[in-house]
Amino acid sequence: MNKKNDDDRIGRWAKRYYKFSLWLVAGATLIGLLAANIMFKDSLVVPIVISAVFSLVASFAYGAAWKSVARSAPQTLTKFYLAAPALRMITAALVVAVYCVVVRQPEKIRTFAIVFFIFYIVTLIFDSVFFARFEKLNKKHTE
């Protein structure tokens, strides 16, 4: 296979990842805001917005890092798939810790943690499925 074709294929997958990530976060945000509106819970708005921003930033950083690794050192993608979620988890824990220090109200912290956890799990599942599919199709493509 030639490098140009591989770069094009990786670029297409990266664009798909960005697009689907954006759709996923936007959908989760809209569902969360709709639920907050239906339940008359204005206290959910800030956790939803913070969770959505974190999810977008983390997903776009993950996508850019994946694209770089896939193009420059595809043989190390397995290590990337192990290290990147660990880094995301540490970053997520830091966001929750900062929120706890800033807010200091147990009820708000609990609400934030639940909303944040939902966004985190949804994006984690999406990443796993998306890149498992990529690897499966990539394996067929290289055989």
GROMACS .gro file of N, CA, C and O in nm, residues 24-137:
model
  456
   24LEU      N    1  -2.251   1.327   1.856
   24LEU     CA    2  -2.277   1.257   1.981
   24LEU      C    3  -2.288   1.356   2.098
   24LEU      O    4  -2.382   1.350   2.177
   25VAL      N    5  -2.192   1.445   2.108
   25VAL     CA    6  -2.193   1.542   2.219
   25VAL      C    7  -2.312   1.637   2.205
   25VAL      O    8  -2.379   1.668   2.304
   26ALA      N    9  -2.338   1.683   2.083
   26ALA     CA   10  -2.453   1.771   2.062
   26ALA      C   11  -2.584   1.700   2.098
   26ALA      O   12  -2.670   1.758   2.165
   27GLY      N   13  -2.597   1.576   2.058
   27GLY     CA   14  -2.717   1.499   2.091
   27GLY      C   15  -2.732   1.478   2.240
   27GLY      O   16  -2.841   1.496   2.296
   28ALA      N   17  -2.624   1.440   2.306
   28ALA     CA   18  -2.629   1.420   2.451
   28ALA      C   19  -2.661   1.550   2.523
   28ALA      O   20  -2.738   1.551   2.620
   29THR      N   21  -2.606   1.659   2.474
   29THR     CA   22  -2.633   1.790   2.534
   29THR      C   23  -2.780   1.828   2.517
   29THR      O   24  -2.845   1.872   2.613
   30LEU      N   25  -2.831   1.810   2.397
   30LEU     CA   26  -2.972   1.843   2.374
   30LEU      C   27  -3.066   1.755   2.457
   30LEU      O   28  -3.164   1.804   2.513
   31ILE      N   29  -3.035   1.628   2.466
   31ILE     CA   30  -3.116   1.538   2.549
   31ILE      C   31  -3.109   1.582   2.696
   31ILE      O   32  -3.211   1.586   2.766
   32GLY      N   33  -2.990   1.615   2.742
   32GLY     CA   34  -2.974   1.661   2.880
   32GLY      C   35  -3.049   1.790   2.907
   32GLY      O   36  -3.116   1.805   3.011
   33LEU      N   37  -3.040   1.885   2.814
   33LEU     CA   38  -3.111   2.012   2.833
   33LEU      C   39  -3.263   1.992   2.827
   33LEU      O   40  -3.338   2.057   2.900
   34LEU      N   41  -3.307   1.904   2.739
   34LEU     CA   42  -3.450   1.872   2.732
   34LEU      C   43  -3.497   1.810   2.864
   34LEU      O   44  -3.602   1.848   2.917
   35ALA      N   45  -3.420   1.716   2.917
   35ALA     CA   46  -3.454   1.653   3.045
   35ALA      C   47  -3.456   1.756   3.157
   35ALA      O   48  -3.546   1.755   3.242
   36ALA      N   49  -3.360   1.846   3.158
   36ALA     CA   50  -3.356   1.952   3.260
   36ALA      C   51  -3.478   2.041   3.249
   36ALA      O   52  -3.536   2.081   3.351
   37ASN      N   53  -3.519   2.070   3.126
   37ASN     CA   54  -3.636   2.154   3.104
   37ASN      C   55  -3.764   2.083   3.148
   37ASN      O   56  -3.851   2.143   3.212
   38ILE      N   57  -3.777   1.957   3.114
   38ILE     CA   58  -3.896   1.880   3.150
   38ILE      C   59  -3.907   1.865   3.302
   38ILE      O   60  -4.017   1.876   3.358
   39MET      N   61  -3.793   1.841   3.368
   39MET     CA   62  -3.794   1.821   3.514
   39MET      C   63  -3.786   1.953   3.591
   39MET      O   64  -3.784   1.951   3.714
   40PHE      N   65  -3.778   2.064   3.520
   40PHE     CA   66  -3.765   2.196   3.583
   40PHE      C   67  -3.643   2.200   3.675
   40PHE      O   68  -3.649   2.248   3.787
   41LYS      N   69  -3.532   2.148   3.626
   41LYS     CA   70  -3.407   2.144   3.703
   41LYS      C   71  -3.303   2.235   3.637
   41LYS      O   72  -3.222   2.191   3.556
   42ASP      N   73  -3.307   2.361   3.671
   42ASP     CA   74  -3.207   2.455   3.617
   42ASP      C   75  -3.067   2.422   3.666
   42ASP      O   76  -2.969   2.461   3.604
   43SER      N   77  -3.059   2.347   3.775
   43SER     CA   78  -2.929   2.311   3.831
   43SER      C   79  -2.851   2.214   3.741
   43SER      O   80  -2.731   2.193   3.761
   44LEU      N   81  -2.916   2.157   3.640
   44LEU     CA   82  -2.848   2.065   3.548
   44LEU      C   83  -2.776   2.136   3.434
   44LEU      O   84  -2.691   2.078   3.369
   45VAL      N   85  -2.810   2.262   3.411
   45VAL     CA   86  -2.756   2.332   3.294
   45VAL      C   87  -2.604   2.347   3.301
   45VAL      O   88  -2.534   2.315   3.204
   46VAL      N   89  -2.551   2.393   3.412
   46VAL     CA   90  -2.406   2.413   3.424
   46VAL      C   91  -2.331   2.280   3.411
   46VAL      O   92  -2.234   2.272   3.335
   47PRO      N   93  -2.372   2.174   3.482
   47PRO     CA   94  -2.303   2.046   3.462
   47PRO      C   95  -2.309   1.996   3.318
   47PRO      O   96  -2.211   1.941   3.268
   48ILE      N   97  -2.422   2.016   3.250
   48ILE     CA   98  -2.434   1.971   3.112
   48ILE      C   99  -2.339   2.050   3.023
   48ILE      O  100  -2.269   1.991   2.938
   49VAL      N  101  -2.332   2.180   3.041
   49VAL     CA  102  -2.244   2.263   2.958
   49VAL      C  103  -2.097   2.228   2.983
   49VAL      O  104  -2.020   2.211   2.888
   50ILE      N  105  -2.057   2.215   3.109
   50ILE     CA  106  -1.918   2.180   3.139
   50ILE      C  107  -1.884   2.043   3.082
   50ILE      O  108  -1.778   2.023   3.022
   51SER      N  109  -1.975   1.948   3.098
   51SER     CA  110  -1.952   1.812   3.046
   51SER      C  111  -1.943   1.812   2.895
   51SER      O  112  -1.857   1.742   2.837
   52ALA      N  113  -2.027   1.890   2.829
   52ALA     CA  114  -2.024   1.897   2.682
   52ALA      C  115  -1.893   1.959   2.634
   52ALA      O  116  -1.831   1.908   2.540
   53VAL      N  117  -1.850   2.067   2.698
   53VAL     CA  118  -1.724   2.132   2.658
   53VAL      C  119  -1.607   2.037   2.679
   53VAL      O  120  -1.521   2.021   2.592
   54PHE      N  121  -1.603   1.970   2.794
   54PHE     CA  122  -1.495   1.874   2.820
   54PHE      C  123  -1.496   1.763   2.715
   54PHE      O  124  -1.391   1.726   2.662
   55SER      N  125  -1.614   1.710   2.687
   55SER     CA  126  -1.625   1.600   2.590
   55SER      C  127  -1.578   1.643   2.452
   55SER      O  128  -1.507   1.568   2.384
   56LEU      N  129  -1.615   1.762   2.410
   56LEU     CA  130  -1.572   1.812   2.279
   56LEU      C  131  -1.422   1.831   2.273
   56LEU      O  132  -1.356   1.786   2.179
   57VAL      N  133  -1.367   1.898   2.373
   57VAL     CA  134  -1.223   1.923   2.375
   57VAL      C  135  -1.146   1.792   2.380
   57VAL      O  136  -1.049   1.771   2.305
   58ALA      N  137  -1.189   1.701   2.467
   58ALA     CA  138  -1.121   1.572   2.480
   58ALA      C  139  -1.130   1.491   2.351
   58ALA      O  140  -1.032   1.430   2.307
   59SER      N  141  -1.248   1.491   2.288
   59SER     CA  142  -1.265   1.414   2.165
   59SER      C  143  -1.181   1.472   2.051
   59SER      O  144  -1.120   1.396   1.975
   60PHE      N  145  -1.179   1.602   2.038
   60PHE     CA  146  -1.101   1.660   1.930
   60PHE      C  147  -0.951   1.643   1.955
   60PHE      O  148  -0.875   1.617   1.860
   61ALA      N  149  -0.907   1.650   2.080
   61ALA     CA  150  -0.767   1.624   2.112
   61ALA      C  151  -0.733   1.477   2.085
   61ALA      O  152  -0.627   1.445   2.027
   62TYR      N  153  -0.822   1.387   2.123
   62TYR     CA  154  -0.803   1.244   2.100
   62TYR      C  155  -0.794   1.216   1.951
   62TYR      O  156  -0.708   1.141   1.905
   63GLY      N  157  -0.886   1.276   1.875
   63GLY     CA  158  -0.886   1.256   1.729
   63GLY      C  159  -0.759   1.308   1.663
   63GLY      O  160  -0.702   1.241   1.576
   64ALA      N  161  -0.714   1.424   1.704
   64ALA     CA  162  -0.591   1.481   1.647
   64ALA      C  163  -0.469   1.395   1.683
   64ALA      O  164  -0.383   1.369   1.598
   65ALA      N  165  -0.465   1.348   1.807
   65ALA     CA  166  -0.353   1.263   1.849
   65ALA      C  167  -0.358   1.130   1.774
   65ALA      O  168  -0.254   1.080   1.727
   66TRP      N  169  -0.478   1.072   1.760
   66TRP     CA  170  -0.490   0.946   1.687
   66TRP      C  171  -0.444   0.962   1.542
   66TRP      O  172  -0.371   0.878   1.491
   67LYS      N  173  -0.488   1.068   1.479
   67LYS     CA  174  -0.450   1.093   1.340
   67LYS      C  175  -0.299   1.105   1.326
   67LYS      O  176  -0.239   1.046   1.235
   68SER      N  177  -0.237   1.176   1.417
   68SER     CA  178  -0.092   1.193   1.414
   68SER      C  179  -0.020   1.059   1.433
   68SER      O  180   0.073   1.027   1.358
   69VAL      N  181  -0.064   0.981   1.530
   69VAL     CA  182   0.000   0.851   1.557
   69VAL      C  183  -0.026   0.755   1.441
   69VAL      O  184   0.065   0.684   1.397
   70ALA      N  185  -0.148   0.754   1.388
   70ALA     CA  186  -0.181   0.662   1.279
   70ALA      C  187  -0.099   0.693   1.154
   70ALA      O  188  -0.063   0.601   1.079
   71ARG      N  189  -0.069   0.819   1.132
   71ARG     CA  190   0.010   0.855   1.014
   71ARG      C  191   0.160   0.833   1.036
   71ARG      O  192   0.229   0.787   0.946
   72SER      N  193   0.209   0.867   1.154
   72SER     CA  194   0.354   0.862   1.174
   72SER      C  195   0.405   0.728   1.224
   72SER      O  196   0.515   0.686   1.188
   73ALA      N  197   0.328   0.661   1.309
   73ALA     CA  198   0.374   0.533   1.366
   73ALA      C  199   0.256   0.440   1.389
   73ALA      O  200   0.217   0.413   1.503
   74PRO      N  201   0.197   0.388   1.281
   74PRO     CA  202   0.078   0.303   1.297
   74PRO      C  203   0.102   0.177   1.379
   74PRO      O  204   0.009   0.124   1.438
   75GLN      N  205   0.225   0.133   1.386
   75GLN     CA  206   0.255   0.012   1.464
   75GLN      C  207   0.241   0.037   1.615
   75GLN      O  208   0.232  -0.058   1.692
   76THR      N  209   0.234   0.163   1.658
   76THR     CA  210   0.219   0.193   1.801
   76THR      C  211   0.076   0.230   1.838
   76THR      O  212   0.052   0.275   1.950
   77LEU      N  213  -0.018   0.211   1.747
   77LEU     CA  214  -0.157   0.245   1.777
   77LEU      C  215  -0.212   0.166   1.896
   77LEU      O  216  -0.293   0.218   1.973
   78THR      N  217  -0.168   0.044   1.914
   78THR     CA  218  -0.214  -0.035   2.027
   78THR      C  219  -0.178   0.033   2.159
   78THR      O  220  -0.261   0.042   2.249
   79LYS      N  221  -0.058   0.083   2.168
   79LYS     CA  222  -0.016   0.157   2.288
   79LYS      C  223  -0.098   0.284   2.303
   79LYS      O  224  -0.135   0.322   2.415
   80PHE      N  225  -0.125   0.350   2.192
   80PHE     CA  226  -0.206   0.471   2.195
   80PHE      C  227  -0.345   0.441   2.250
   80PHE      O  228  -0.398   0.516   2.333
   81TYR      N  229  -0.406   0.330   2.204
   81TYR     CA  230  -0.541   0.294   2.250
   81TYR      C  231  -0.544   0.264   2.400
   81TYR      O  232  -0.650   0.272   2.462
   82LEU      N  233  -0.431   0.229   2.457
   82LEU     CA  234  -0.424   0.207   2.602
   82LEU      C  235  -0.395   0.337   2.678
   82LEU      O  236  -0.452   0.362   2.784
   83ALA      N  237  -0.305   0.417   2.625
   83ALA     CA  238  -0.260   0.537   2.697
   83ALA      C  239  -0.359   0.653   2.689
   83ALA      O  240  -0.379   0.723   2.788
   84ALA      N  241  -0.419   0.674   2.574
   84ALA     CA  242  -0.507   0.790   2.556
   84ALA      C  243  -0.629   0.787   2.649
   84ALA      O  244  -0.659   0.890   2.712
   85PRO      N  245  -0.699   0.676   2.663
   85PRO     CA  246  -0.812   0.676   2.758
   85PRO      C  247  -0.766   0.696   2.904
   85PRO      O  248  -0.839   0.757   2.982
   86ALA      N  249  -0.648   0.647   2.937
   86ALA     CA  250  -0.596   0.670   3.072
   86ALA      C  251  -0.571   0.819   3.095
   86ALA      O  252  -0.605   0.873   3.201
   87LEU      N  253  -0.515   0.885   2.995
   87LEU     CA  254  -0.493   1.029   3.005
   87LEU      C  255  -0.626   1.104   3.014
   87LEU      O  256  -0.640   1.199   3.091
   88ARG      N  257  -0.723   1.059   2.937
   88ARG     CA  258  -0.856   1.122   2.942
   88ARG      C  259  -0.917   1.103   3.080
   88ARG      O  260  -0.981   1.195   3.134
   89MET      N  261  -0.900   0.986   3.140
   89MET     CA  262  -0.955   0.960   3.272
   89MET      C  263  -0.891   1.051   3.377
   89MET      O  264  -0.960   1.106   3.463
   90ILE      N  265  -0.761   1.067   3.368
   90ILE     CA  266  -0.691   1.155   3.463
   90ILE      C  267  -0.740   1.299   3.446
   90ILE      O  268  -0.765   1.370   3.545
   91THR      N  269  -0.753   1.343   3.322
   91THR     CA  270  -0.802   1.478   3.296
   91THR      C  271  -0.944   1.495   3.347
   91THR      O  272  -0.978   1.598   3.406
   92ALA      N  273  -1.028   1.395   3.326
   92ALA     CA  274  -1.166   1.401   3.375
   92ALA      C  275  -1.169   1.409   3.528
   92ALA      O  276  -1.247   1.486   3.585
   93ALA      N  277  -1.085   1.331   3.593
   93ALA     CA  278  -1.078   1.336   3.740
   93ALA      C  279  -1.034   1.474   3.788
   93ALA      O  280  -1.086   1.524   3.889
   94LEU      N  281  -0.943   1.536   3.715
   94LEU     CA  282  -0.900   1.672   3.750
   94LEU      C  283  -1.014   1.772   3.735
   94LEU      O  284  -1.031   1.861   3.819
   95VAL      N  285  -1.092   1.758   3.628
   95VAL     CA  286  -1.207   1.848   3.608
   95VAL      C  287  -1.306   1.833   3.723
   95VAL      O  288  -1.353   1.933   3.779
   96VAL      N  289  -1.337   1.711   3.760
   96VAL     CA  290  -1.430   1.687   3.871
   96VAL      C  291  -1.372   1.741   4.001
   96VAL      O  292  -1.443   1.806   4.080
   97ALA      N  293  -1.244   1.720   4.024
   97ALA     CA  294  -1.180   1.770   4.147
   97ALA      C  295  -1.184   1.923   4.153
   97ALA      O  296  -1.215   1.981   4.258
   98VAL      N  297  -1.156   1.988   4.043
   98VAL     CA  298  -1.161   2.135   4.040
   98VAL      C  299  -1.303   2.182   4.067
   98VAL      O  300  -1.325   2.278   4.142
   99TYR      N  301  -1.401   2.117   4.006
   99TYR     CA  302  -1.540   2.154   4.030
   99TYR      C  303  -1.574   2.139   4.179
   99TYR      O  304  -1.640   2.227   4.237
  100CYS      N  305  -1.528   2.032   4.241
  100CYS     CA  306  -1.554   2.009   4.384
  100CYS      C  307  -1.493   2.120   4.469
  100CYS      O  308  -1.556   2.168   4.564
  101VAL      N  309  -1.372   2.160   4.437
  101VAL     CA  310  -1.304   2.265   4.513
  101VAL      C  311  -1.374   2.399   4.495
  101VAL      O  312  -1.390   2.475   4.590
  102VAL      N  313  -1.417   2.428   4.374
  102VAL     CA  314  -1.480   2.557   4.346
  102VAL      C  315  -1.620   2.565   4.405
  102VAL      O  316  -1.657   2.666   4.465
  103VAL      N  317  -1.700   2.461   4.392
  103VAL     CA  318  -1.842   2.467   4.431
  103VAL      C  319  -1.863   2.443   4.580
  103VAL      O  320  -1.934   2.518   4.646
  104ARG      N  321  -1.809   2.336   4.634
  104ARG     CA  322  -1.819   2.301   4.776
  104ARG      C  323  -1.962   2.285   4.828
  104ARG      O  324  -1.990   2.314   4.943
  105GLN      N  325  -2.052   2.242   4.743
  105GLN     CA  326  -2.189   2.212   4.785
  105GLN      C  327  -2.218   2.068   4.744
  105GLN      O  328  -2.226   2.039   4.624
  106PRO      N  329  -2.235   1.979   4.842
  106PRO     CA  330  -2.249   1.836   4.812
  106PRO      C  331  -2.357   1.803   4.708
  106PRO      O  332  -2.335   1.718   4.622
  107GLU      N  333  -2.471   1.868   4.714
  107GLU     CA  334  -2.579   1.837   4.619
  107GLU      C  335  -2.539   1.875   4.477
  107GLU      O  336  -2.561   1.800   4.382
  108LYS      N  337  -2.477   1.990   4.458
  108LYS     CA  338  -2.432   2.033   4.325
  108LYS      C  339  -2.319   1.944   4.275
  108LYS      O  340  -2.312   1.913   4.156
  109ILE      N  341  -2.231   1.904   4.366
  109ILE     CA  342  -2.120   1.816   4.328
  109ILE      C  343  -2.174   1.681   4.282
  109ILE      O  344  -2.130   1.627   4.181
  110ARG      N  345  -2.270   1.628   4.354
  110ARG     CA  346  -2.329   1.498   4.319
  110ARG      C  347  -2.396   1.507   4.181
  110ARG      O  348  -2.376   1.420   4.096
  111THR      N  349  -2.472   1.613   4.158
  111THR     CA  350  -2.538   1.632   4.029
  111THR      C  351  -2.436   1.643   3.917
  111THR      O  352  -2.449   1.580   3.812
  112PHE      N  353  -2.333   1.724   3.940
  112PHE     CA  354  -2.228   1.739   3.839
  112PHE      C  355  -2.160   1.607   3.810
  112PHE      O  356  -2.138   1.572   3.693
  113ALA      N  357  -2.126   1.533   3.913
  113ALA     CA  358  -2.054   1.406   3.896
  113ALA      C  359  -2.138   1.308   3.814
  113ALA      O  360  -2.085   1.238   3.726
  114ILE      N  361  -2.268   1.302   3.840
  114ILE     CA  362  -2.354   1.210   3.766
  114ILE      C  363  -2.362   1.249   3.619
  114ILE      O  364  -2.345   1.166   3.529
  115VAL      N  365  -2.386   1.377   3.592
  115VAL     CA  366  -2.396   1.425   3.454
  115VAL      C  367  -2.263   1.405   3.381
  115VAL      O  368  -2.258   1.355   3.268
  116PHE      N  369  -2.154   1.441   3.446
  116PHE     CA  370  -2.022   1.429   3.387
  116PHE      C  371  -1.990   1.283   3.357
  116PHE      O  372  -1.937   1.250   3.250
  117PHE      N  373  -2.023   1.194   3.450
  117PHE     CA  374  -2.000   1.051   3.432
  117PHE      C  375  -2.077   0.998   3.312
  117PHE      O  376  -2.024   0.917   3.235
  118ILE      N  377  -2.199   1.042   3.294
  118ILE     CA  378  -2.279   0.997   3.180
  118ILE      C  379  -2.212   1.039   3.049
  118ILE      O  380  -2.197   0.957   2.957
  119PHE      N  381  -2.172   1.164   3.039
  119PHE     CA  382  -2.102   1.211   2.918
  119PHE      C  383  -1.973   1.133   2.897
  119PHE      O  384  -1.941   1.093   2.785
  120TYR      N  385  -1.899   1.111   3.004
  120TYR     CA  386  -1.771   1.041   2.996
  120TYR      C  387  -1.790   0.898   2.943
  120TYR      O  388  -1.719   0.854   2.853
  121ILE      N  389  -1.885   0.827   2.999
  121ILE     CA  390  -1.910   0.688   2.959
  121ILE      C  391  -1.958   0.681   2.814
  121ILE      O  392  -1.915   0.595   2.737
  122VAL      N  393  -2.046   0.772   2.775
  122VAL     CA  394  -2.098   0.772   2.638
  122VAL      C  395  -1.983   0.794   2.539
  122VAL      O  396  -1.972   0.722   2.438
  123THR      N  397  -1.896   0.889   2.566
  123THR     CA  398  -1.784   0.913   2.474
  123THR      C  399  -1.683   0.798   2.478
  123THR      O  400  -1.625   0.765   2.374
  124LEU      N  401  -1.665   0.738   2.592
  124LEU     CA  402  -1.572   0.624   2.602
  124LEU      C  403  -1.623   0.505   2.520
  124LEU      O  404  -1.546   0.442   2.446
  125ILE      N  405  -1.751   0.478   2.529
  125ILE     CA  406  -1.810   0.369   2.450
  125ILE      C  407  -1.800   0.401   2.301
  125ILE      O  408  -1.763   0.316   2.220
  126PHE      N  409  -1.832   0.524   2.265
  126PHE     CA  410  -1.823   0.565   2.125
  126PHE      C  411  -1.681   0.546   2.072
  126PHE      O  412  -1.661   0.489   1.965
  127ASP      N  413  -1.581   0.593   2.147
  127ASP     CA  414  -1.442   0.580   2.103
  127ASP      C  415  -1.405   0.434   2.084
  127ASP      O  416  -1.341   0.397   1.985
  128SER      N  417  -1.443   0.350   2.178
  128SER     CA  418  -1.410   0.208   2.169
  128SER      C  419  -1.471   0.144   2.045
  128SER      O  420  -1.403   0.072   1.971
  129VAL      N  421  -1.598   0.170   2.022
  129VAL     CA  422  -1.666   0.111   1.907
  129VAL      C  423  -1.610   0.166   1.776
  129VAL      O  424  -1.582   0.091   1.682
  130PHE      N  425  -1.590   0.297   1.770
  130PHE     CA  426  -1.542   0.360   1.648
  130PHE      C  427  -1.405   0.307   1.608
  130PHE      O  428  -1.383   0.266   1.494
  131PHE      N  429  -1.312   0.303   1.703
  131PHE     CA  430  -1.177   0.261   1.668
  131PHE      C  431  -1.163   0.110   1.656
  131PHE      O  432  -1.077   0.061   1.583
  132ALA      N  433  -1.249   0.035   1.722
  132ALA     CA  434  -1.252  -0.111   1.699
  132ALA      C  435  -1.296  -0.138   1.556
  132ALA      O  436  -1.240  -0.224   1.487
  133ARG      N  437  -1.394  -0.063   1.511
  133ARG     CA  438  -1.441  -0.077   1.373
  133ARG      C  439  -1.331  -0.038   1.275
  133ARG      O  440  -1.309  -0.104   1.173
  134PHE      N  441  -1.261   0.071   1.305
  134PHE     CA  442  -1.150   0.113   1.219
  134PHE      C  443  -1.046   0.002   1.209
  134PHE      O  444  -1.000  -0.032   1.100
  135GLU      N  445  -1.007  -0.053   1.323
  135GLU     CA  446  -0.904  -0.157   1.323
  135GLU      C  447  -0.951  -0.282   1.249
  135GLU      O  448  -0.872  -0.344   1.177
  136LYS      N  449  -1.078  -0.317   1.264
  136LYS     CA  450  -1.131  -0.433   1.193
  136LYS      C  451  -1.126  -0.410   1.042
  136LYS      O  452  -1.079  -0.496   0.966
  137LEU      N  453  -1.172  -0.294   0.997
  137LEU     CA  454  -1.170  -0.264   0.854
  137LEU      C  455  -1.027  -0.244   0.803
  137LEU      O  456  -0.996  -0.280   0.690
   0.00000   0.00000   0.00000
